[in-house]
Tab-separated table of C-alpha atoms and ligand atoms in Angstrom:
chain	number	residue	atom	x	y	z
A	1	MET	CA	97.630	98.291	101.335
A	2	LYS	CA	94.891	95.374	100.236
A	3	HIS	CA	92.263	97.404	97.533
A	4	ILE	CA	91.236	97.219	94.139
A	5	ASP	CA	92.176	99.444	91.326
A	6	ILE	CA	89.508	102.349	89.949
A	7	ALA	CA	89.931	100.990	86.535
A	8	GLU	CA	88.987	97.322	87.607
A	9	ILE	CA	85.800	98.509	89.120
A	10	LEU	CA	84.850	100.783	86.159
A	11	ARG	CA	85.751	97.861	83.583
A	12	ASP	CA	84.536	94.455	85.184
A	13	LYS	CA	80.982	94.299	85.427
A	14	GLU	CA	80.814	91.022	87.517
A	15	ARG	CA	81.938	93.365	90.706
A	16	ILE	CA	78.463	94.908	90.600
A	17	GLY	CA	77.013	93.534	93.886
A	18	THR	CA	80.307	92.788	95.438
A	19	GLU	CA	82.078	94.854	98.314
A	20	ALA	CA	85.407	96.658	97.348
A	21	VAL	CA	88.171	98.617	99.233
A	22	VAL	CA	89.377	101.559	96.792
A	23	CYS	CA	92.206	104.085	97.517
A	24	GLY	CA	92.455	107.625	95.559
A	25	TRP	CA	92.648	111.510	95.236
A	26	VAL	CA	89.282	113.267	95.365
A	27	ARG	CA	89.246	115.290	92.298
A	28	THR	CA	85.864	116.638	92.917
A	29	PHE	CA	83.149	116.884	95.834
A	30	ARG	CA	79.208	117.458	95.296
A	31	ASP	CA	77.074	117.870	98.569
A	32	SER	CA	73.221	117.713	98.870
A	33	ALA	CA	71.199	117.339	101.953
A	34	ALA	CA	71.158	113.560	102.413
A	35	VAL	CA	73.853	112.477	100.183
A	36	ALA	CA	77.626	113.329	99.492
A	37	PHE	CA	79.428	112.491	96.237
A	38	LEU	CA	83.336	111.926	95.867
A	39	GLU	CA	84.927	111.676	92.351
A	40	LEU	CA	88.046	109.492	92.918
A	41	ALA	CA	91.186	108.987	90.989
A	42	ASP	CA	93.497	106.565	91.386
A	43	GLY	CA	95.702	106.886	88.235
A	44	THR	CA	94.856	103.390	86.780
A	45	SER	CA	91.986	104.897	84.400
A	46	PHE	CA	91.240	107.860	82.982
A	47	SER	CA	87.543	107.967	84.290
A	48	ARG	CA	86.956	108.589	87.733
A	49	LEU	CA	84.994	106.456	90.153
A	50	GLN	CA	81.973	108.144	91.795
A	51	VAL	CA	81.722	107.469	95.401
A	52	VAL	CA	77.912	107.866	96.818
A	53	VAL	CA	77.979	108.747	100.529
A	54	ASP	CA	74.800	108.363	102.333
A	55	LYS	CA	75.317	111.439	105.292
A	56	SER	CA	72.910	109.477	107.645
A	57	ALA	CA	74.874	106.185	107.630
A	58	VAL	CA	78.491	107.087	107.171
A	59	ALA	CA	80.543	109.719	108.887
A	60	LEU	CA	82.180	111.634	106.415
A	61	ASP	CA	85.332	113.681	107.716
A	62	PRO	CA	85.192	117.314	106.353
A	63	GLU	CA	88.895	116.587	105.342
A	64	CYS	CA	87.905	113.734	103.092
A	65	THR	CA	85.858	116.015	101.029
A	66	LYS	CA	88.997	118.509	99.827
A	67	CYS	CA	90.028	118.481	96.750
A	68	GLY	CA	93.173	116.450	96.399
A	69	ALA	CA	92.736	114.721	99.919
A	70	SER	CA	93.792	111.003	99.672
A	71	VAL	CA	91.291	108.627	100.942
A	72	CYS	CA	90.513	104.870	101.252
A	73	VAL	CA	86.633	103.937	100.814
A	74	LYS	CA	85.038	100.682	101.431
A	75	GLY	CA	82.029	100.105	99.928
A	76	ASP	CA	79.301	98.204	97.660
A	77	VAL	CA	79.917	98.129	93.922
A	78	VAL	CA	76.355	99.264	92.192
A	79	LYS	CA	75.602	99.889	88.670
A	80	ALA	CA	75.550	103.919	88.055
A	81	PHE	CA	72.378	105.778	88.468
A	82	ARG	CA	73.401	107.619	85.296
A	83	GLY	CA	74.894	105.799	82.440
A	84	GLU	CA	76.566	102.351	81.968
A	85	GLY	CA	79.300	102.510	84.542
A	86	SER	CA	79.704	101.305	88.151
A	87	GLU	CA	79.886	103.605	91.296
A	88	LEU	CA	80.363	102.832	94.991
A	89	ASN	CA	78.175	103.194	97.539
A	90	ALA	CA	80.353	104.115	100.603
A	91	LYS	CA	80.160	102.203	104.056
A	92	GLU	CA	83.332	103.692	105.282
A	93	VAL	CA	85.496	106.778	104.221
A	94	ARG	CA	89.037	106.859	105.729
A	95	LEU	CA	91.428	110.036	105.438
A	96	LEU	CA	94.845	108.878	104.038
A	97	GLY	CA	96.395	112.557	103.767
A	98	LYS	CA	94.716	115.947	103.982
A	99	CYS	CA	95.029	118.378	101.305
A	100	PRO	CA	95.112	122.164	102.689
A	101	GLY	CA	92.959	125.207	100.656
A	102	ASP	CA	96.175	126.353	98.842
A	103	TYR	CA	96.562	123.176	96.829
A	104	PRO	CA	97.324	124.633	93.157
A	105	ILE	CA	95.239	121.963	91.311
A	106	GLN	CA	91.535	123.078	91.680
A	107	LYS	CA	88.761	122.270	90.127
A	108	LYS	CA	88.553	125.445	87.457
A	109	ARG	CA	90.869	125.009	84.543
A	110	THR	CA	94.544	126.174	84.899
A	111	SER	CA	96.838	127.509	81.913
A	112	LEU	CA	99.397	125.067	80.870
A	113	GLU	CA	101.749	128.019	81.553
A	114	PHE	CA	101.145	128.119	85.342
A	115	LEU	CA	101.083	124.479	85.157
A	116	ARG	CA	104.870	124.400	83.748
A	117	THR	CA	105.764	126.148	86.963
A	118	ILE	CA	104.592	123.136	89.279
A	119	PRO	CA	105.398	119.898	87.405
A	120	HIS	CA	105.454	117.840	90.461
A	121	LEU	CA	101.653	118.337	90.701
A	122	ARG	CA	100.584	119.026	87.389
A	123	LEU	CA	100.071	115.124	86.600
A	124	ARG	CA	96.891	115.099	88.597
A	125	THR	CA	95.386	117.098	86.319
A	126	ASN	CA	93.140	115.163	83.589
A	127	MET	CA	95.320	116.805	80.833
A	128	PHE	CA	98.447	115.679	82.079
A	129	THR	CA	97.083	112.018	82.965
A	130	ALA	CA	96.276	111.647	79.673
A	131	VAL	CA	99.197	112.691	78.023
A	132	PHE	CA	101.282	110.383	80.477
A	133	ARG	CA	99.109	107.405	79.950
A	134	VAL	CA	99.673	107.801	75.911
A	135	ARG	CA	103.161	108.408	76.431
A	136	SER	CA	103.719	104.883	78.135
A	137	VAL	CA	101.482	103.296	75.696
A	138	ALA	CA	102.893	104.681	72.665
A	139	ALA	CA	106.412	103.581	74.384
A	140	GLN	CA	105.679	99.790	74.867
A	141	ALA	CA	104.276	99.948	71.435
A	142	ILE	CA	107.418	100.950	69.658
A	143	HIS	CA	109.150	98.314	71.958
A	144	LYS	CA	106.717	95.940	70.927
A	145	TYR	CA	107.073	96.921	67.141
A	146	PHE	CA	110.456	95.866	67.283
A	147	HIS	CA	110.423	92.948	69.298
A	148	ASP	CA	107.847	91.622	67.200
A	149	ARG	CA	110.238	92.114	63.904
A	150	ARG	CA	113.305	90.761	65.915
A	151	TYR	CA	115.336	93.476	66.264
A	152	TYR	CA	117.409	93.384	69.435
A	153	TYR	CA	117.062	96.118	71.866
A	154	ILE	CA	120.463	97.640	72.512
A	155	ASN	CA	121.661	100.204	75.409
A	156	THR	CA	124.236	102.516	73.579
A	157	PRO	CA	126.523	104.576	75.898
A	158	LEU	CA	125.281	108.035	77.431
A	159	ILE	CA	128.817	109.304	78.187
A	160	THR	CA	130.932	109.279	74.597
A	161	ALA	CA	133.885	111.151	73.081
A	162	SER	CA	132.375	111.256	69.797
A	163	ASP	CA	130.121	113.611	68.500
A	164	CYS	CA	127.854	111.959	66.175
A	165	GLU	CA	125.918	114.680	64.454
A	166	GLY	CA	129.105	116.812	64.568
A	167	ALA	CA	126.925	119.951	65.243
A	168	GLY	CA	129.014	120.608	68.359
A	169	GLU	CA	125.819	120.479	70.527
A	170	MET	CA	127.345	118.279	72.854
A	171	PHE	CA	127.170	118.739	76.869
A	172	ARG	CA	130.734	118.305	78.621
A	173	VAL	CA	130.954	115.718	81.289
A	174	THR	CA	134.009	116.650	83.624
A	175	THR	CA	134.979	116.324	87.270
A	176	GLN	CA	137.388	118.969	87.550
A	177	PRO	CA	137.118	122.804	87.451
A	178	TRP	CA	139.042	124.961	85.415
A	179	ASN	CA	142.297	125.383	86.593
A	180	ALA	CA	144.491	128.290	84.984
A	181	LYS	CA	147.698	126.307	85.126
A	182	TYR	CA	146.603	124.488	82.034
A	183	GLU	CA	148.052	125.840	78.664
A	184	SER	CA	146.056	123.950	76.372
A	185	GLU	CA	142.469	122.465	76.025
A	186	ALA	CA	144.203	119.267	75.346
A	187	ALA	CA	146.450	119.478	78.454
A	188	TYR	CA	143.320	120.407	80.688
A	189	TYR	CA	141.494	117.131	79.385
A	190	LYS	CA	144.432	115.032	79.879
A	191	ASP	CA	143.865	115.229	83.677
A	192	ASP	CA	140.279	114.983	83.497
A	193	PHE	CA	138.415	111.848	84.652
A	194	PHE	CA	138.531	109.766	81.179
A	195	SER	CA	141.836	111.606	80.068
A	196	GLN	CA	140.304	113.050	76.997
A	197	LYS	CA	137.311	115.023	76.474
A	198	ALA	CA	133.925	113.548	76.935
A	199	GLY	CA	130.462	114.477	76.742
A	200	LEU	CA	126.655	113.513	76.848
A	201	SER	CA	125.806	111.613	73.489
A	202	VAL	CA	123.559	113.689	70.879
A	203	SER	CA	122.700	109.805	69.421
A	204	GLY	CA	123.457	105.991	69.931
A	205	GLN	CA	123.665	105.938	66.165
A	206	LEU	CA	127.075	105.413	65.882
A	207	GLU	CA	127.411	102.552	68.547
A	208	GLY	CA	123.902	101.490	67.123
A	209	GLU	CA	125.554	100.773	63.543
A	210	VAL	CA	128.093	98.354	65.377
A	211	ALA	CA	125.889	96.418	66.789
A	212	ALA	CA	123.601	96.215	63.796
A	213	THR	CA	126.670	95.303	61.446
A	214	ALA	CA	126.907	92.373	64.002
A	215	LEU	CA	123.220	91.644	64.901
A	216	GLY	CA	121.548	92.715	61.821
A	217	ARG	CA	118.647	94.620	63.081
A	218	ILE	CA	119.039	96.352	66.389
A	219	TYR	CA	116.961	99.704	67.922
A	220	THR	CA	117.773	101.985	71.125
A	221	PHE	CA	115.529	103.957	72.864
A	222	GLY	CA	116.921	106.243	75.185
A	223	PRO	CA	117.798	109.861	76.292
A	224	SER	CA	120.109	111.971	74.063
A	225	PHE	CA	121.318	115.157	74.855
A	226	ARG	CA	121.698	118.379	72.829
A	227	ALA	CA	123.184	121.914	74.048
A	228	GLU	CA	121.457	123.580	71.344
A	229	ASN	CA	120.456	127.209	72.046
A	230	SER	CA	117.022	126.684	70.855
A	231	ASN	CA	114.374	127.977	73.119
A	232	THR	CA	111.470	126.792	71.036
A	233	THR	CA	108.165	124.869	71.739
A	234	ARG	CA	109.782	121.754	70.072
A	235	HIS	CA	113.577	121.214	71.372
A	236	LEU	CA	114.569	119.875	74.762
A	237	ALA	CA	118.087	119.894	75.892
A	238	GLU	CA	117.352	116.326	76.947
A	239	PHE	CA	114.960	113.864	74.717
A	240	TRP	CA	113.934	110.277	74.232
A	241	HIS	CA	115.396	108.851	71.333
A	242	VAL	CA	114.260	106.131	69.405
A	243	GLU	CA	116.714	104.703	66.779
A	244	PRO	CA	116.797	101.849	64.787
A	245	GLU	CA	119.640	100.738	62.635
A	246	ILE	CA	119.292	97.954	60.018
A	247	ALA	CA	122.008	96.101	58.259
A	248	PHE	CA	121.599	95.192	54.384
A	249	ALA	CA	119.019	98.258	54.094
A	250	GLU	CA	119.100	101.109	51.786
A	251	LEU	CA	116.851	104.501	52.088
A	252	PRO	CA	113.512	102.989	50.530
A	253	ASP	CA	114.016	100.474	53.532
A	254	VAL	CA	114.561	103.061	56.124
A	255	MET	CA	111.442	105.216	55.000
A	256	GLU	CA	109.168	101.822	54.712
A	257	ILE	CA	110.338	100.984	58.317
A	258	ALA	CA	109.939	104.308	59.900
A	259	GLU	CA	106.310	104.627	58.142
A	260	ASP	CA	105.096	101.398	59.407
A	261	MET	CA	106.666	101.737	62.754
A	262	ILE	CA	104.752	105.158	63.000
A	263	LYS	CA	101.440	103.760	61.713
A	264	THR	CA	101.780	100.647	63.904
A	265	VAL	CA	102.505	102.559	67.372
A	266	ILE	CA	99.150	105.247	66.216
A	267	ARG	CA	96.929	102.546	65.708
A	268	THR	CA	97.907	101.296	69.233
A	269	VAL	CA	97.443	104.362	71.002
A	270	MET	CA	93.839	104.769	69.196
A	271	ASP	CA	92.705	101.390	70.543
A	272	GLU	CA	94.276	101.377	73.885
A	273	CYS	CA	93.577	104.967	74.973
A	274	SER	CA	90.083	105.826	73.693
A	275	GLU	CA	89.127	107.804	76.482
A	276	GLU	CA	92.406	110.054	76.420
A	277	MET	CA	91.912	110.733	72.383
A	278	ASP	CA	88.483	111.496	73.069
A	279	PHE	CA	89.682	114.096	75.557
A	280	PHE	CA	92.492	115.600	73.586
A	281	GLU	CA	89.804	115.968	70.474
A	282	ARG	CA	87.501	117.986	72.581
A	283	PHE	CA	90.144	120.090	74.667
A	284	VAL	CA	93.411	120.056	72.967
A	285	GLU	CA	92.862	119.846	68.955
A	286	SER	CA	89.669	119.511	67.221
A	287	GLY	CA	89.939	117.008	64.571
A	288	LEU	CA	92.950	114.821	65.901
A	289	LYS	CA	91.475	111.273	65.600
A	290	ALA	CA	90.427	112.176	61.830
A	291	LYS	CA	94.078	113.412	61.536
A	292	LEU	CA	95.191	110.356	62.957
A	293	SER	CA	93.221	107.794	60.968
A	294	ASN	CA	94.279	109.436	57.773
A	295	VAL	CA	97.675	108.992	58.651
A	296	VAL	CA	97.103	105.448	59.513
A	297	GLU	CA	95.334	104.754	56.091
A	298	SER	CA	97.087	106.954	53.527
A	299	ASP	CA	100.776	106.528	52.287
A	300	PHE	CA	103.306	109.390	53.414
A	301	GLY	CA	104.301	111.862	50.443
A	302	VAL	CA	107.968	111.416	49.371
A	303	LEU	CA	109.701	114.731	48.184
A	304	GLU	CA	112.992	115.421	46.779
A	305	TYR	CA	114.675	118.192	48.369
A	306	THR	CA	115.304	119.780	45.301
A	307	ASP	CA	111.541	119.770	44.314
A	308	ALA	CA	111.015	120.974	47.871
A	309	ILE	CA	113.068	124.142	46.970
A	310	GLU	CA	111.363	124.911	44.081
A	311	LEU	CA	108.096	124.284	45.404
A	312	LEU	CA	108.978	127.013	48.685
A	313	LYS	CA	110.245	129.504	45.774
A	314	LYS	CA	106.936	129.160	44.078
A	315	ALA	CA	104.719	129.569	47.660
A	316	ASP	CA	102.782	132.421	47.563
A	317	VAL	CA	104.220	133.146	51.344
A	318	SER	CA	106.945	135.423	52.444
A	319	PHE	CA	109.294	133.062	54.637
A	320	GLN	CA	111.439	134.560	57.282
A	321	TYR	CA	114.200	132.685	56.104
A	322	PRO	CA	115.273	133.068	52.498
A	323	VAL	CA	114.895	129.665	50.434
A	324	ALA	CA	117.714	128.451	47.698
A	325	TRP	CA	119.105	125.212	46.901
A	326	GLY	CA	121.559	124.539	49.555
A	327	CYS	CA	119.673	125.821	52.711
A	328	ASP	CA	118.925	124.037	55.318
A	329	LEU	CA	114.996	123.735	55.705
A	330	GLN	CA	113.570	125.769	58.823
A	331	THR	CA	110.237	124.887	60.719
A	332	GLU	CA	108.366	127.614	58.529
A	333	HIS	CA	109.404	125.743	55.517
A	334	GLU	CA	108.528	122.175	56.856
A	335	LYS	CA	104.914	123.525	58.184
A	336	TYR	CA	104.345	124.874	54.587
A	337	ILE	CA	105.063	121.945	52.998
A	338	THR	CA	103.386	119.543	54.963
A	339	GLU	CA	100.337	121.743	56.087
A	340	HIS	CA	100.121	123.550	52.834
A	341	VAL	CA	100.804	120.951	50.200
A	342	PHE	CA	100.712	117.460	51.128
A	343	LYS	CA	98.082	117.816	54.649
A	344	LYS	CA	99.811	114.450	56.001
A	345	PRO	CA	103.351	113.418	56.623
A	346	VAL	CA	106.132	113.947	54.202
A	347	PHE	CA	109.318	112.241	53.557
A	348	VAL	CA	111.822	114.998	52.366
A	349	ILE	CA	114.894	112.741	50.626
A	350	ASN	CA	118.366	113.704	49.170
A	351	TYR	CA	119.322	116.481	50.675
A	352	PRO	CA	122.823	118.839	49.841
A	353	LYS	CA	125.783	116.926	51.304
A	354	GLU	CA	127.043	120.020	53.206
A	355	ILE	CA	123.805	120.561	55.388
A	356	LYS	CA	123.721	116.901	56.629
A	357	SER	CA	126.226	114.823	58.592
A	358	PHE	CA	129.316	113.059	57.496
A	359	TYR	CA	128.207	109.409	57.765
A	360	MET	CA	125.448	109.613	55.314
A	361	LYS	CA	125.570	108.057	51.995
A	362	GLN	CA	127.012	109.942	49.148
A	363	ASN	CA	124.573	109.797	46.057
A	364	ALA	CA	126.156	109.277	42.778
A	365	ASP	CA	125.512	113.115	41.455
A	366	GLY	CA	127.874	114.455	43.633
A	367	LYS	CA	125.967	116.641	45.314
A	368	THR	CA	123.288	115.235	47.545
A	369	VAL	CA	123.217	112.329	50.066
A	370	ALA	CA	120.664	109.430	50.922
A	371	ALA	CA	119.354	111.179	53.925
A	372	THR	CA	115.412	111.775	54.715
A	373	ASP	CA	113.877	113.956	57.201
A	374	LEU	CA	110.008	112.896	58.117
A	375	LEU	CA	108.017	115.951	58.212
A	376	VAL	CA	104.278	115.812	60.035
A	377	PRO	CA	101.799	119.027	60.046
A	378	GLY	CA	101.849	120.807	63.041
A	379	ILE	CA	105.187	119.967	64.179
A	380	GLY	CA	107.697	119.792	61.672
A	381	GLU	CA	110.497	117.188	61.695
A	382	ILE	CA	109.984	114.233	63.742
A	383	ILE	CA	112.397	111.823	62.269
A	384	GLY	CA	115.788	111.947	60.523
A	385	GLY	CA	117.205	109.005	59.109
A	386	SER	CA	119.694	108.004	55.883
A	387	GLU	CA	121.711	105.216	54.258
A	388	ARG	CA	125.063	105.184	55.837
A	389	GLU	CA	128.132	105.317	53.682
A	390	ALA	CA	129.402	102.089	53.442
A	391	ASP	CA	132.140	102.973	51.329
A	392	PRO	CA	135.467	103.792	53.330
A	393	ASP	CA	137.072	105.773	50.869
A	394	LYS	CA	134.127	107.877	50.517
A	395	LEU	CA	133.784	108.003	54.379
A	396	LEU	CA	137.151	109.155	54.808
A	397	ALA	CA	137.163	111.762	52.304
A	398	ALA	CA	133.852	112.960	53.933
A	399	MET	CA	135.393	113.096	57.304
A	400	LYS	CA	138.725	114.850	56.301
A	401	ALA	CA	136.339	117.502	54.457
A	402	ARG	CA	134.936	118.299	57.723
A	403	GLY	CA	138.163	118.287	59.364
A	404	MET	CA	137.213	115.674	61.968
A	405	ASP	CA	139.886	113.894	64.003
A	406	LEU	CA	139.837	110.658	62.311
A	407	ALA	CA	141.806	108.644	65.150
A	408	SER	CA	138.898	109.077	67.796
A	409	TYR	CA	136.311	107.414	64.872
A	410	LYS	CA	138.656	104.486	64.047
A	411	GLN	CA	136.386	101.952	65.598
A	412	TYR	CA	133.371	103.352	63.243
A	413	ILE	CA	135.744	103.180	60.298
A	414	ASP	CA	136.614	99.581	61.177
A	415	LEU	CA	133.043	98.656	60.253
A	416	ARG	CA	133.894	99.606	56.703
A	417	THR	CA	137.321	97.841	56.745
A	418	PHE	CA	135.540	94.571	57.838
A	419	GLY	CA	132.932	93.420	55.718
A	420	THR	CA	131.210	96.300	55.107
A	421	VAL	CA	127.683	96.312	54.047
A	422	PRO	CA	124.796	98.839	52.920
A	423	HIS	CA	122.890	99.598	56.107
A	424	GLY	CA	120.930	102.531	57.437
A	425	GLY	CA	118.545	103.651	60.241
A	426	PHE	CA	116.336	106.484	61.623
A	427	GLY	CA	116.111	108.933	64.919
A	428	LEU	CA	112.461	109.418	66.082
A	429	GLY	CA	112.339	112.220	68.587
A	430	PHE	CA	109.728	110.295	71.051
A	431	GLU	CA	108.251	113.709	72.586
A	432	ARG	CA	107.700	115.161	69.065
A	433	PHE	CA	105.647	111.867	67.998
A	434	VAL	CA	103.744	111.900	71.597
A	435	MET	CA	102.872	115.821	70.556
A	436	TYR	CA	101.971	114.682	66.983
A	437	VAL	CA	99.477	111.962	68.700
A	438	THR	CA	98.053	113.933	71.465
A	439	GLY	CA	97.842	117.447	69.874
A	440	MET	CA	99.910	119.112	72.670
A	441	GLU	CA	101.959	122.082	71.108
A	442	ASN	CA	104.402	122.630	73.506
A	443	ILE	CA	107.220	119.507	74.077
A	444	ARG	CA	107.451	120.887	77.707
A	445	ASP	CA	103.793	119.573	78.046
A	446	VAL	CA	104.795	115.924	77.264
A	447	THR	CA	107.791	115.490	79.352
A	448	LEU	CA	107.736	114.885	83.241
A	449	PHE	CA	110.658	117.463	84.236
A	450	PRO	CA	111.670	119.421	80.767
A	451	ARG	CA	115.128	120.187	80.324
A	452	SER	CA	115.950	123.491	77.907
A	453	VAL	CA	117.675	126.497	77.735
A	454	ASN	CA	117.505	128.372	81.306
A	455	ASN	CA	115.335	125.831	82.766
A	456	ILE	CA	116.093	123.105	84.962
A	457	MET	CA	113.647	122.707	87.661
B	1	LIG	O1	117.778	114.728	62.894
B	1	LIG	P1	118.729	113.888	63.912
B	1	LIG	O2	119.537	115.022	64.661
B	1	LIG	O3	119.206	113.091	63.635
B	1	LIG	C1	120.157	111.989	64.531
B	1	LIG	O4	120.153	112.341	65.678
B	1	LIG	C2	120.622	110.628	63.862
B	1	LIG	N1	121.822	110.168	64.537
B	1	LIG	C3	119.376	109.510	63.887
B	1	LIG	C4	119.871	108.367	63.388
B	1	LIG	O5	119.815	108.381	61.990
B	1	LIG	N2	119.754	107.201	64.291
B	1	LIG	O6	117.687	113.671	65.303
B	1	LIG	C5	116.835	112.567	65.175
B	1	LIG	C6	115.237	113.378	65.582
B	1	LIG	C7	114.665	114.578	65.097
B	1	LIG	O7	114.057	114.420	63.939
B	1	LIG	C8	113.757	114.944	66.166
B	1	LIG	O8	112.502	114.424	66.240
B	1	LIG	C9	114.446	114.685	67.243
B	1	LIG	O9	115.288	113.787	67.286
B	1	LIG	N3	115.205	115.653	68.067
B	1	LIG	C10	115.034	116.331	69.089
B	1	LIG	N4	113.881	116.568	70.024
B	1	LIG	C11	113.879	117.396	70.884
B	1	LIG	N5	114.597	118.240	71.220
B	1	LIG	C12	115.551	118.532	70.449
B	1	LIG	N6	116.576	119.191	71.098
B	1	LIG	C13	115.879	117.522	69.199
B	1	LIG	N7	116.805	117.230	68.682
B	1	LIG	C14	116.629	116.157	67.805
């Protein structure tokens, strides 16, 4: 269908005085004795196009005036009666698709909770078009960030036999139903599609390390799956994961890259999505733009895990989860550190080895590993990363201490046997990042079809 994007009409002043055909969905309709006004959206811009219909000259089918109906309008582009923009004086309004009165997205604001029950339609609201436009711009900016710095974009397998994080949170991949004839788990999996136990990957990191120890700098950007029983506002069973992996890099390098990437992507979003950011500022999080400008302009904090524990112990707050050296930081602890103490993003570094993964570089103190989590106000952890253990003996010792099956990690261990190098990387939860830049408080509201415990709509 030959037509012009609404974004193009609103942006390009040279179109004033020309004829144009636009297609879109009716968002609002206002009527007076002589003139009717339709506001059209076609997805190409946050602002809608006002179509002015002179009722004495143009026949207007009542179906074309219903909220949600799709129409095609031919008309003249003119300077808007009010403000700086353009509008369209209709010469012909043609119905493309009717929209009956029980259309659930009406003009009045509906709750996010209700909208979650209609994921196939909620994108037609201002809120969700804004979220998904920001999400798209952020994704492109992440690819550009790495491409500009000569990282290779690698696609790691989604079906895997090795559990990267070792937390037992993998979804199983199988083609066979349970059958009582099997006496053991091993015998059962032997008959399965891959002749062994397989699952959906929780992280592309292990394969990312394979690529980084040949190509130098790589990143992945794909889905990860976690069968965590965490029904919270920041956990999904399927989320998108950005994972750079860098050879010849130590923990401070990893943190520097993470900080630079976050700042660069936020800058791009603020530049390219100014209308959406104004909307979020007004309707979602007051102070959002100042918060993000502050993130871009100031240095992220850095806090030793051991100091974090001391700080939490002295806090004038009663936490639900007790604090002691060796404990994992809970969301309430992370939020206290970022929201009450630093008021900006903070890297917590050097965690106890017992609460972190087998692959992390063991520090000289024998107690901690060179790991970092980036915590941000409002959300908590958005990045987990580390320098990797490059010493084969230390890696094997850590794996044995965890009772891991060394045979199934032979390829990973080989990376240390054949020309090992210091290297490291991190994983950014993309949805959590989108929450942070939009101010949205529930991860289900920045995902097209969120998958979480008891929910696969
Ligand atoms: O801290 P995590 O578990 O780290 C890893 O997976 C490493 N292998 C990454 C690496 O070093 N390459 O996860 C990284 C990030 C978290 O900080 C969080 O933002 C996100 O992934 N994440 C989730 N996001 C949504 N729902 C979940 N269930 C998530 N689990 C982790």
